[in-house]
């Protein structure tokens, strides 16, 4: 998605694209988001995942802005944007992010704060400070890791403040303290196109695994939604539009509680297309956990594995557009988000209640781990991809 759209936007500016081009580009971008996701699931003991591919793309744009020679051109390759001119790449990424995170137009809360930290020994070039603010809305800060505890505390305090307290912590520790550090701190709150009834919330068990259940508040509503039951693969697909149908949240959930790796193996761009193409409007009775999830990932290693090998390598990186000297490499990319699943949304049409339209609804009872995506309806980009494996909640005692 991410790249795709970058390129798609460039093309849209330059010429009119045919539907064939757009589809091809959309396929390319989705495969990037999925590549990152697949790379991350290899991490052992990782439970919840929450990443915003468009924000990752804009962080890569920042690296391109600060990089020179092959360090910079590698970024474009990772973004599948080799052919795109620098200025156009930066402008398109900025335009894409402004469009999809516009809370006025979308009525969805999405706060994004970005900071580039550098060791206290380096000086940021004025031209870089200006251009990275302009395109990517980055702040800059120097940090002294000699007092590591207070350095980490100040990062966490900044993240908490810039998300109104929704994201209290980015990291407990930092391994590599000798390079540049990107921090994305986000708060996202979906605003449903049709809200849940605020009073229809009760406590239920969520099965993290067959033998481990936590208690979570669940919200419930019945309505007409795009739904698909893949009987061959034993899973449900549900798409719930967010405000004004400008984006939607797509759920992929196995019939029963099981580790998600079986579904993750199925998750290719082609399969995703097939699934989305099979969605049909149906009456669905939905139950979703009403929880907030806070997830922080260090993407440095994963981006390296996706081909960004130079920027992350101390001996090879050339980020001299940042400081004017070849004295920096990308040591950390903290990508941290809080997502709040709540009942809020636009008013629903109550006239269909008690009519035949809602008779015999399909059940989508999300009481066990699932994968989700937030997909933009206009640019086709993937705003978030993640999985909810372990929501916050107290362990439910076994009652045998
Ligand atoms: C956000 O959307 C509103 C309303 O559609 C528009 O007036 C405004 O210019 C947009 N802002 C950005 C940053 O795109
Ligand atoms: C945005 O959401 C608020 C809060 O739910 C609601 O009152 C308002 O009508 C919505 N605005 C638009 C333009 O949909
Ligand atoms: C995308 O937008 C169109 C036009 O507003 C709307 O008809 C359609 O239902 C939307 N799709 C989704 C998945 O929300
Ligand atoms: C990066 O360096 C190149 C080559 O020196 C220069 O042309 C370009 O303007 C610089 N970019 C920024 C953002 O300073």
PDB file of N, CA and C and ligand atoms in Angstrom, residues 65 68 127 131 321, ligand 4:
ATOM      1  N   UNK A  65      15.639  11.465   2.728  1.00  0.00           N
ATOM      2  CA  UNK A  65      15.957  12.896   2.772  1.00  0.00           C
ATOM      3  C   UNK A  65      17.330  13.132   3.398  1.00  0.00           C
ATOM      4  N   UNK A  68      22.520   9.945   1.439  1.00  0.00           N
ATOM      5  CA  UNK A  68      23.174  10.271   0.169  1.00  0.00           C
ATOM      6  C   UNK A  68      23.551   8.981  -0.533  1.00  0.00           C
ATOM      7  N   UNK A 127      19.241  23.038   6.912  1.00  0.00           N
ATOM      8  CA  UNK A 127      18.440  22.706   5.723  1.00  0.00           C
ATOM      9  C   UNK A 127      17.671  21.408   5.952  1.00  0.00           C
ATOM     10  N   UNK A 131      13.611  20.940   5.898  1.00  0.00           N
ATOM     11  CA  UNK A 131      12.926  20.089   4.915  1.00  0.00           C
ATOM     12  C   UNK A 131      12.223  18.910   5.589  1.00  0.00           C
ATOM     13  N   UNK A 321      23.376  14.109   4.766  1.00  0.00           N
ATOM     14  CA  UNK A 321      22.498  15.269   4.589  1.00  0.00           C
ATOM     15  C   UNK A 321      21.877  15.701   5.917  1.00  0.00           C
TER      16      UNK A 321
HETATM   17  C1  LIG B   4      21.599  16.470   0.240  1.00  0.00           C
HETATM   18  O1  LIG B   4      22.847  16.520  -0.378  1.00  0.00           O
HETATM   19  C2  LIG B   4      22.800  16.756  -1.762  1.00  0.00           C
HETATM   20  C3  LIG B   4      24.207  16.664  -2.299  1.00  0.00           C
HETATM   21  O2  LIG B   4      25.109  17.385  -1.529  1.00  0.00           O
HETATM   22  C4  LIG B   4      22.170  18.119  -2.025  1.00  0.00           C
HETATM   23  O3  LIG B   4      22.059  18.331  -3.403  1.00  0.00           O
HETATM   24  C5  LIG B   4      20.790  18.127  -1.400  1.00  0.00           C
HETATM   25  O4  LIG B   4      20.193  19.384  -1.540  1.00  0.00           O
HETATM   26  C6  LIG B   4      20.869  17.779   0.056  1.00  0.00           C
HETATM   27  N1  LIG B   4      19.522  17.661   0.582  1.00  0.00           N
HETATM   28  C7  LIG B   4      19.172  18.272   1.684  1.00  0.00           C
HETATM   29  C8  LIG B   4      17.757  18.045   2.115  1.00  0.00           C
HETATM   30  O5  LIG B   4      19.909  18.982   2.321  1.00  0.00           O
END
